[in-house]
Coordinates of C-alpha atoms and ligand atoms in Angstrom, one line a residue:
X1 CA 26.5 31.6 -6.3
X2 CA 26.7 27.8 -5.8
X3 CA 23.9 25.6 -7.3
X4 CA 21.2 24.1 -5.3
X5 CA 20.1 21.0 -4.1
X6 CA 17.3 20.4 -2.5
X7 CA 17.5 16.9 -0.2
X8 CA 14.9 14.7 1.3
X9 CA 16.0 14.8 4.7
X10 CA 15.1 12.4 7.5
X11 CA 17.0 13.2 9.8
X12 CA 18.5 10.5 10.2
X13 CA 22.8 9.1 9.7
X14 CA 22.0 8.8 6.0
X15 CA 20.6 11.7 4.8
X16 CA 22.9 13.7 7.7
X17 CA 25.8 12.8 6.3
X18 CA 24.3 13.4 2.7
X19 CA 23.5 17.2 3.7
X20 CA 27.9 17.4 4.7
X21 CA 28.8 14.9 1.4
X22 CA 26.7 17.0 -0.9
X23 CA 28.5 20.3 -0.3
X24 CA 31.8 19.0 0.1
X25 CA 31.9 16.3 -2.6
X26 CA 29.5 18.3 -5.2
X27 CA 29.6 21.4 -4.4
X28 CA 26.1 22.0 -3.6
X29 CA 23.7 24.2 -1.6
X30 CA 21.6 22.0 0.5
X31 CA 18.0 22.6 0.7
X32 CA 16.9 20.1 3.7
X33 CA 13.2 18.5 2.7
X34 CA 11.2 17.0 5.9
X35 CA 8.0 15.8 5.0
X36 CA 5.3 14.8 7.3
X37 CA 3.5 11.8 6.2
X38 CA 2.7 10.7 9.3
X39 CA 5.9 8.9 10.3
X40 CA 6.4 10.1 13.6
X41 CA 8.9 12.3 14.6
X42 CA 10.2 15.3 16.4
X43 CA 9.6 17.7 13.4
X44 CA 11.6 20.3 15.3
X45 CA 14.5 18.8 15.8
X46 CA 14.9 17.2 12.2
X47 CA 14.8 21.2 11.4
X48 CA 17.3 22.1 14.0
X49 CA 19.9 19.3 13.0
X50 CA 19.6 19.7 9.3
X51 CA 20.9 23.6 9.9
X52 CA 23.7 22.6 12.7
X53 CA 25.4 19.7 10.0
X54 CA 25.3 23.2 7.2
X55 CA 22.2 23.3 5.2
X56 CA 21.5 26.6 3.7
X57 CA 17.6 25.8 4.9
X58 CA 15.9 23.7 7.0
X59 CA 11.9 23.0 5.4
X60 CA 9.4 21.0 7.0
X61 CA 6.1 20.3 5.1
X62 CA 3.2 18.2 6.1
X63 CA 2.0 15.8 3.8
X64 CA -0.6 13.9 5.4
X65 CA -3.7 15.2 3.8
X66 CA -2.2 15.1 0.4
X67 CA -1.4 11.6 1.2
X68 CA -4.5 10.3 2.5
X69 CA -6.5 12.3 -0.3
X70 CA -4.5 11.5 -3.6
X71 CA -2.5 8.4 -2.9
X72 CA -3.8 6.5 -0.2
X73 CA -7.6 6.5 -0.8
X74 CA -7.4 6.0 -4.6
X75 CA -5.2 2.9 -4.1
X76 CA -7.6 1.5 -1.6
X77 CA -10.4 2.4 -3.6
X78 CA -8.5 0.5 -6.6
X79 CA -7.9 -2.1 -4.2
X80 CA -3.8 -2.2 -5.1
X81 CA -2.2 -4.7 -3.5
X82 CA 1.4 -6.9 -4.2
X83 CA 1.8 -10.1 -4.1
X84 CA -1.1 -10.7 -2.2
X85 CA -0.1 -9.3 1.3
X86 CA 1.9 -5.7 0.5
X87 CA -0.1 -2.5 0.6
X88 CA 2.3 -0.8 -0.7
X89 CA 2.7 2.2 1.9
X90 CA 6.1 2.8 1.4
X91 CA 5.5 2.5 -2.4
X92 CA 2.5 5.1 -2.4
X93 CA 4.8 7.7 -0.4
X94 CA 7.8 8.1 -2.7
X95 CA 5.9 9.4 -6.0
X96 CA 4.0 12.1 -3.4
X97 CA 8.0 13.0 -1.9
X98 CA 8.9 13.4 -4.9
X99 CA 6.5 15.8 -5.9
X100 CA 7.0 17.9 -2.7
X101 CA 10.8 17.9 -3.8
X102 CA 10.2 18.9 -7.4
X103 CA 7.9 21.7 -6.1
X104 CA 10.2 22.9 -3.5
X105 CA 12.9 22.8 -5.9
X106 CA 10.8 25.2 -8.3
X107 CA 10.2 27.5 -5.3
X108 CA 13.7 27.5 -4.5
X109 CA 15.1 27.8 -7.8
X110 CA 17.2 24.2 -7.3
X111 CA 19.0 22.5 -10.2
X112 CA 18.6 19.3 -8.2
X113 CA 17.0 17.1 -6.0
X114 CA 18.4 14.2 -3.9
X115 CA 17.3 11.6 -2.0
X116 CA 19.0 9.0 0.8
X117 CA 18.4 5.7 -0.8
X118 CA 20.9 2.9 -1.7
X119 CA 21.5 1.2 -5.0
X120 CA 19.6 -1.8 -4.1
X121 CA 15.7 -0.8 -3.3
X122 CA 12.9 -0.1 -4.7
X123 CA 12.9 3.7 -3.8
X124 CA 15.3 4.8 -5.7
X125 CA 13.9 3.9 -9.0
X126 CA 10.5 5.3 -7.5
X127 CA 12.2 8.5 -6.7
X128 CA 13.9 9.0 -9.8
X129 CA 11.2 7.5 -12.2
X130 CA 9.1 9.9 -10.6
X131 CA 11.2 13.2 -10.9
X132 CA 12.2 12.3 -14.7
X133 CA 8.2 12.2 -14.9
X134 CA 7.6 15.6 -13.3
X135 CA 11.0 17.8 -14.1
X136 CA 13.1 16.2 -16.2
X137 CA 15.6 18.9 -16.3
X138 CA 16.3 18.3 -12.8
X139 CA 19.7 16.6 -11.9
X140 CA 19.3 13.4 -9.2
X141 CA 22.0 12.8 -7.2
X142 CA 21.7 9.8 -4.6
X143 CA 24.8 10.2 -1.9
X144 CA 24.4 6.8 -0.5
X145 CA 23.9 5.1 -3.9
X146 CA 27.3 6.8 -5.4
X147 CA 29.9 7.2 -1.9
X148 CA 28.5 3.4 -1.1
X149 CA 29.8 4.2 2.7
X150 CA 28.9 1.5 5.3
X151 CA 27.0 2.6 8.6
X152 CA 29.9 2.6 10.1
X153 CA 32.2 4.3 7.6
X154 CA 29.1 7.0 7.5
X155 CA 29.8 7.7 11.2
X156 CA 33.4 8.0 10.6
X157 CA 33.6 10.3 7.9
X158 CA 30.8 12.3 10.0
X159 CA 33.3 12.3 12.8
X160 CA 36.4 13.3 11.3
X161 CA 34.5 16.7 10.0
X162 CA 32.5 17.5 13.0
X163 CA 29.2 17.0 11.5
X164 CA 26.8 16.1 14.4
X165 CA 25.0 13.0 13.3
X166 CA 21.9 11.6 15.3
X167 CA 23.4 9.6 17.6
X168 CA 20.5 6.5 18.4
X169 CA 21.3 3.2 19.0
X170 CA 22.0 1.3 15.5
X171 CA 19.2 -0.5 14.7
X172 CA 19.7 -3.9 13.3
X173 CA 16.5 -3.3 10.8
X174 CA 15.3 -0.6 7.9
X175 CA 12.4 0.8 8.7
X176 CA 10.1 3.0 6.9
X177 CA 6.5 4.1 7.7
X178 CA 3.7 6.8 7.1
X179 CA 0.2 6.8 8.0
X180 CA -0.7 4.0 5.6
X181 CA 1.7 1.1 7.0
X182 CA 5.3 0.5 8.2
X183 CA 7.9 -1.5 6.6
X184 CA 10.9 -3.7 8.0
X185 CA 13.5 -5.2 6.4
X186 CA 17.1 -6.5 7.1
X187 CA 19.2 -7.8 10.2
X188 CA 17.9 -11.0 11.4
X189 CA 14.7 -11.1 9.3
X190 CA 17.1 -11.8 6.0
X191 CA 16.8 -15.1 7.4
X192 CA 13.6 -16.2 6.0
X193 CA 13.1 -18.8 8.3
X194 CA 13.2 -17.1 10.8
X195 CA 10.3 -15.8 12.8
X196 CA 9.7 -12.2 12.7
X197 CA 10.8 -11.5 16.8
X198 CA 8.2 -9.2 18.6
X199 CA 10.2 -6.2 19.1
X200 CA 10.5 -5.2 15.4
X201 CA 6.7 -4.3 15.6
X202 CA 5.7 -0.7 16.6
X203 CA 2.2 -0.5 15.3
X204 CA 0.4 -3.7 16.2
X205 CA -0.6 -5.5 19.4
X206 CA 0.9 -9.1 19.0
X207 CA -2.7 -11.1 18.6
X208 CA -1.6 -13.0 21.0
X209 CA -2.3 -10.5 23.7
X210 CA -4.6 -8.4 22.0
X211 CA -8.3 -8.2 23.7
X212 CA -10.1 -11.3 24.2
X213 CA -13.3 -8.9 23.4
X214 CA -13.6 -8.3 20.1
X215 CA -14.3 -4.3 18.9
X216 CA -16.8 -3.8 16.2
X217 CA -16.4 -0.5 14.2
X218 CA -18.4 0.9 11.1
X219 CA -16.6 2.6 8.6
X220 CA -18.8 4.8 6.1
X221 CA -18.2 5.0 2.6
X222 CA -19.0 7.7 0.3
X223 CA -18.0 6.8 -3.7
X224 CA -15.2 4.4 -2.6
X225 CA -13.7 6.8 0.0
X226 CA -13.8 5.9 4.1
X227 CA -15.7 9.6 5.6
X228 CA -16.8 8.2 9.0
X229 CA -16.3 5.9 12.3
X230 CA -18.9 4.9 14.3
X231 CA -20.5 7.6 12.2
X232 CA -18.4 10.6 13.0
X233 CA -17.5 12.0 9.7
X234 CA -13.6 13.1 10.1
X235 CA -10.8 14.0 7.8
X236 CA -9.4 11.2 5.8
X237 CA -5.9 11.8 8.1
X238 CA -7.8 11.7 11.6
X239 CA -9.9 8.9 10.4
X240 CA -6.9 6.3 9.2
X241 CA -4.6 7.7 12.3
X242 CA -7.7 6.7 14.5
X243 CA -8.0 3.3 12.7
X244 CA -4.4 2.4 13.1
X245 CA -5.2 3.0 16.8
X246 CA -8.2 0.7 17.4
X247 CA -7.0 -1.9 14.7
X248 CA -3.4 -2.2 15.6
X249 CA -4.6 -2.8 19.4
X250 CA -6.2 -6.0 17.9
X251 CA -3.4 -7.0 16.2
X252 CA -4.5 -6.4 13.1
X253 CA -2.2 -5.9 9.8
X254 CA 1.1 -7.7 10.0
X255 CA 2.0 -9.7 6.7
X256 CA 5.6 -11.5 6.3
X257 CA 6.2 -11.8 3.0
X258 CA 9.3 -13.0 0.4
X259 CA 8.6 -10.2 -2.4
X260 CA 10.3 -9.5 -5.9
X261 CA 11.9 -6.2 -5.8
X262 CA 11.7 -4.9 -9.4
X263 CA 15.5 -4.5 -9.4
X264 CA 15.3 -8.7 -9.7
X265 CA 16.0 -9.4 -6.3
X266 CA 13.6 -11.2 -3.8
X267 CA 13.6 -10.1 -0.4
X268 CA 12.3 -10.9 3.2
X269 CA 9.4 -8.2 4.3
X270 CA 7.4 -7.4 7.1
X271 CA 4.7 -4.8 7.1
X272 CA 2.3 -3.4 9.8
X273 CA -0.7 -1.7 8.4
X274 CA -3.7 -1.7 10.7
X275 CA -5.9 0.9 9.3
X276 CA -5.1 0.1 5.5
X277 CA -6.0 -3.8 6.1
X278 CA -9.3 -3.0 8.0
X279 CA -10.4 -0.4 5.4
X280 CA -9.2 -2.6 2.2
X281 CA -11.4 -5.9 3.6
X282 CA -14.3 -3.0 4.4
X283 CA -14.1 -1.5 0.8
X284 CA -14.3 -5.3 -0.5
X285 CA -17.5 -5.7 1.2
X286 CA -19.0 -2.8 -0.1
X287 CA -18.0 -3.2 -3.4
X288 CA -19.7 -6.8 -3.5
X289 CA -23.0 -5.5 -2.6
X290 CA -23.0 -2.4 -5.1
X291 CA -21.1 -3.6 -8.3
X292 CA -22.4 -5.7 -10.5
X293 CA -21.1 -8.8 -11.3
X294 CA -19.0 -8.1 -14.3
X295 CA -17.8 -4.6 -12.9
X296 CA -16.1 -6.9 -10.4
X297 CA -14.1 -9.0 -12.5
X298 CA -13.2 -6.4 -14.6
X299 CA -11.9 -4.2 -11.4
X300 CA -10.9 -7.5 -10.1
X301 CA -8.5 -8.4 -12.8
X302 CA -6.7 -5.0 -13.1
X303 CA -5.7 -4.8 -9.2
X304 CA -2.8 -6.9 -9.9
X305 CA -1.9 -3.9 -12.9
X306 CA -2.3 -1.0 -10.6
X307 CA -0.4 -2.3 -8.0
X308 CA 2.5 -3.6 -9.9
X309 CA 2.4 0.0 -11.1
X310 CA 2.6 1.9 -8.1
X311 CA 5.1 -1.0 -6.7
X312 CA 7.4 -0.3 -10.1
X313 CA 7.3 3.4 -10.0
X314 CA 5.1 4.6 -12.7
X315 CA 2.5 6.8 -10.8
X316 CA 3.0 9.8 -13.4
X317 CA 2.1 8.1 -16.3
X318 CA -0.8 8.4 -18.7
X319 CA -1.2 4.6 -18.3
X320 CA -1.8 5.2 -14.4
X321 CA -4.0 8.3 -15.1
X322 CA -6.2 5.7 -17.5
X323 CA -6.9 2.8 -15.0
X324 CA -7.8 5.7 -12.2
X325 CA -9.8 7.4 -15.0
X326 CA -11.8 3.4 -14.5
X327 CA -11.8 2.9 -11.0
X328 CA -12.8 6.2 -10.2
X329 CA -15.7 5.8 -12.5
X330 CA -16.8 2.3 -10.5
X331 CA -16.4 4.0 -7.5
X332 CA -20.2 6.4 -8.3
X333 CA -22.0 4.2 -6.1
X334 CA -19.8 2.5 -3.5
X335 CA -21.7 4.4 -1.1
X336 CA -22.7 3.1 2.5
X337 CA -21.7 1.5 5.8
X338 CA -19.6 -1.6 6.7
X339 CA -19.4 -2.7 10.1
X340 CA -16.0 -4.5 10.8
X341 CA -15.2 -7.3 13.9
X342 CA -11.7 -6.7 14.8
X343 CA -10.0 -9.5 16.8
X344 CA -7.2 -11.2 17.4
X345 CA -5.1 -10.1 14.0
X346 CA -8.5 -10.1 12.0
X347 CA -10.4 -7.4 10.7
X348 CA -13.9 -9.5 9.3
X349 CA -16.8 -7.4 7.6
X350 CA -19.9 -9.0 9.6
X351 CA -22.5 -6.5 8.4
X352 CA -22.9 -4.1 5.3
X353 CA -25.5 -1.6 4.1
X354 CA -25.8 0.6 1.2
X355 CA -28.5 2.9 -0.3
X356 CA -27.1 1.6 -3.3
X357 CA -27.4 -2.1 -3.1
X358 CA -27.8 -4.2 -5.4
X359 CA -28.4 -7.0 -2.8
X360 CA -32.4 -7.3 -2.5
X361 CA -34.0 -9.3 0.3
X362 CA -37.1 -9.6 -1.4
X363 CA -35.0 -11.5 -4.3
X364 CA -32.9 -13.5 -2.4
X365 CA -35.0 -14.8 0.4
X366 CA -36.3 -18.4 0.9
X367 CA -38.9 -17.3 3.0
X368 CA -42.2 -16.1 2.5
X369 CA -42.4 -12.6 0.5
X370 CA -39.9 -14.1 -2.1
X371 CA -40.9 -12.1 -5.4
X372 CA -38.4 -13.9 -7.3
X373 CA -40.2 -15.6 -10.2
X374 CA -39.5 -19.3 -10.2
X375 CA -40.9 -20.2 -13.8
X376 CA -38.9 -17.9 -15.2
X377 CA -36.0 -19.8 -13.5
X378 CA -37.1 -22.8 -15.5
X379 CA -37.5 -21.3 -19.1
X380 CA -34.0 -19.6 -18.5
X381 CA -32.4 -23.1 -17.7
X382 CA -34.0 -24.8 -20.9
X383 CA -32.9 -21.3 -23.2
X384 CA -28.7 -21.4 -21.1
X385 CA -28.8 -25.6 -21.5
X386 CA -29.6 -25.6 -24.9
X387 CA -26.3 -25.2 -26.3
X388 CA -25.2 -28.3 -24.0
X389 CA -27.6 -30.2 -24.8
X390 CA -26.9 -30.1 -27.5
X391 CA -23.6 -30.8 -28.4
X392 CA -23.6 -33.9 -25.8
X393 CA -26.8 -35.7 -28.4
X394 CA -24.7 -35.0 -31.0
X395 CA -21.3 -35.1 -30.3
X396 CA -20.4 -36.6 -26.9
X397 CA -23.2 -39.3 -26.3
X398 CA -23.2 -40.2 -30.0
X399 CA -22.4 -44.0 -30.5
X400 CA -19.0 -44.5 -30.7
X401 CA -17.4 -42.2 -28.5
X402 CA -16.6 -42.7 -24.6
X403 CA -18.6 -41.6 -22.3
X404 CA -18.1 -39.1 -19.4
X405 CA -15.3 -41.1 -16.5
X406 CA -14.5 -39.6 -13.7
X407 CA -11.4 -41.4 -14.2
X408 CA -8.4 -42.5 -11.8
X409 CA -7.0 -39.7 -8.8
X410 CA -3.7 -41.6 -9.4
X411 CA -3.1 -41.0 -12.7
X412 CA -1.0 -38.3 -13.5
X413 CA 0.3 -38.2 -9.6
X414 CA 4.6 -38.1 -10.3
X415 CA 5.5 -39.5 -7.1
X416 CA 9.1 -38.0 -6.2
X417 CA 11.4 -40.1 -4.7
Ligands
LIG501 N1 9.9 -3.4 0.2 C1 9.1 -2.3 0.4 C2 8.9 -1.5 -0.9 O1 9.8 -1.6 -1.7 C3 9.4 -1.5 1.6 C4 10.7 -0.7 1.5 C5 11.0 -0.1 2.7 N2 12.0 0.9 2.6 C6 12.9 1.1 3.6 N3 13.8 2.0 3.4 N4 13.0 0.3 4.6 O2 8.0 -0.8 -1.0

């Protein structure tokens, strides 16, 4: 009996070829993965082609709820995102593929999983990183990392053995997408001064010619996670897929980028995440009315860590299990209602509520029915100016030394030539 493999399969000329180049080249039995995580797709077909080019069985497995419940939601909730405009959709989906490919490869009794990505991403090093992390028994093997075939060399070799590969129109770009953002790369945006062109969007509405009427929405929040629109309570799958609707028909959610790959190479990006941009500037509201002020700048300062960690490929690992142990925790009482403006590529929070507030009206007002007690405003000055005070009589004002200058703007201006 020949060992198996079991591949992540798209369905599309990579992973097609891989199902043929994995039998003949290693010998394998090929196991084809599809999994749903909201990426559309004829599901069927995937299925039907992955048997016609010789796998020994076709799988398909929806993700989506795992996705939304255990990757998605927690990273929002930790507020994860790299380099200032990446989300990290693509990022958050390989550790959960992985997983389904591990577990599949346990059912199956598989010696080996594989996966369609080159030598020069970030998703391989997710992939693998997360299968030594979950089985490390199991062999990797990455086809288009190790035959290093060209698109058009892939179609080729497909054609000289009969192995009916999908036969769309070559796209000039790399996409990738689930339900919490797409991704583009390559062709045309490797120029980075270029301008993204319109067509490479899919998602989003250019804002442009998005609606001249704004759409307000209000997204409910129960311990960090997003349970309602407009206060419908849905799934966490219906509501984002509903969001990346409403959102993307405003434009919202398109960052261009220049981003370090962890493999040491920066690259031109383009993402499209409608629903995960409206809910991230939501959360942000919330969590500014119910934590206090050092809770934020504790959470505040490790955002950067958790999403350099998902970005790098270390979801299983005790150190990501710790900072989730901590936002979780911060999360009790991130509970209420945030009503967004979305319009013309912005997705503003312009009213927020919480039975949890820490926001008082009766301690912030300047009108009447202020209950905030001014003379203790004064004795707390005297007791937090003390320490000032007293080092300027002493040391700064004493005779002899210079006193404050604002000095000159020039001075320390290098003027280039
Ligand atoms: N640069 C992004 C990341 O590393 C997106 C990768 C998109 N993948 C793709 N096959 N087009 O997360």
């Amino acid at each position: 009996m020949a060992k198996k493999v079991v591949l992540a399969y798209s369905g599309g000329l990579d992973t097609s070829v891989a199902i043929r180049w994995l039998q003949e080249e290693r010998g394998y039995d090929v196991v084809a993965l599809t999994i749903d995580l909201g990426n559309e797709k004829d599901l069927r077909t995937v299925e039907e082609r992955a048997m016609q080019i010789g796998a020994v069985k076709a799988l398909v497995r929806d993700g989506k709820q795992l996705f939304v419940d255990f990757f998605a939601f927690p990273a929002l909730m930790a507020g994860a995102v790299y380099e200032g405009s990446y989300l990290l959709a693509t990022a958050i989906g390989r550790p959960l593929i992985a997983k389904m490919l591990v577990d599949v490869a346990r059912e199956e009794g598989a010696t080996a999983i594989a996966h369609g990505c080159t030598g020069k991403g970030n998703d391989q090093v997710r992939f693998d990183v997360s299968t030594k992390a979950l089985a490390p028994d199991l062999e990797i093997v990455a086809p288009v990392r190790e035959h290093r075939m060209s698109r058009e060399e892939q179609i080729e070799w497909a054609g000289a053995r009969g192995v009916p590969v999908p036969a769309t129109k070559a796209s000039p770009y790399s996409t990738d997408e689930n339900l919490w953002g797409r991704s583009i790369e390559a062709g045309m945006l490797e120029d980075p001064w270029e301008a993204p062109p319109e067509e490479i969007y899919a998602w989003t509405t250019s804002p442009r010619r998005s609606p001249d009427t704004p759409r307000e929405v209000e997204i409910g929040f129960l311990h960090g996670r997003p349970i309602s629109l407009d206060d419908h309570e849905m799934d966490g799958v219906t509501l984002v897929q509903t969001l990346n609707q409403w959102a993307g028909e405003h434009g919202i959610g398109r960052t261009d980028m220049v981003e370090d790959r962890l493999i040491g190479i920066k690259s031109r990006e383009i993402y499209e995440a409608p629903a995960a941009w409206t809910l991230h500037n939501a959360h942000e509201a919330l969590e500014q009315m119910t934590l206090s002020k050092p809770q934020l700048r504790v959470k505040n300062s490790l955002r950067q860590e958790y999403a350099d960690l998902i970005y790098n490929g270390l979801w299983f690992t005790a150190h990501h299990q710790d900072l989730a142990a901590y936002v979780q925790s911060t999360q009790r009482f991130v509970t209420g209602t945030v009503r967004m403006r979305l319009h013309k590529g912005q997705a503003v929070a312009v009213g927020r509520k919480s039975p949890r507030s820490l926001y008082s009206y009766a301690l912030a007002t300047y009108d009447r029915g202020d209950q905030y007690d001014h003379n203790a405003a004064l004795g707390f000055i005297n007791i937090w100016g003390l320490p000032v005070q007293q080092q300027a009589r002493q040391q700064l004002l004493a005779e002899g030394e210079a006193p404050f200058q604002l000095g000159n703007p020039d001075e320390g201006n290098t003027k280039e030539a």
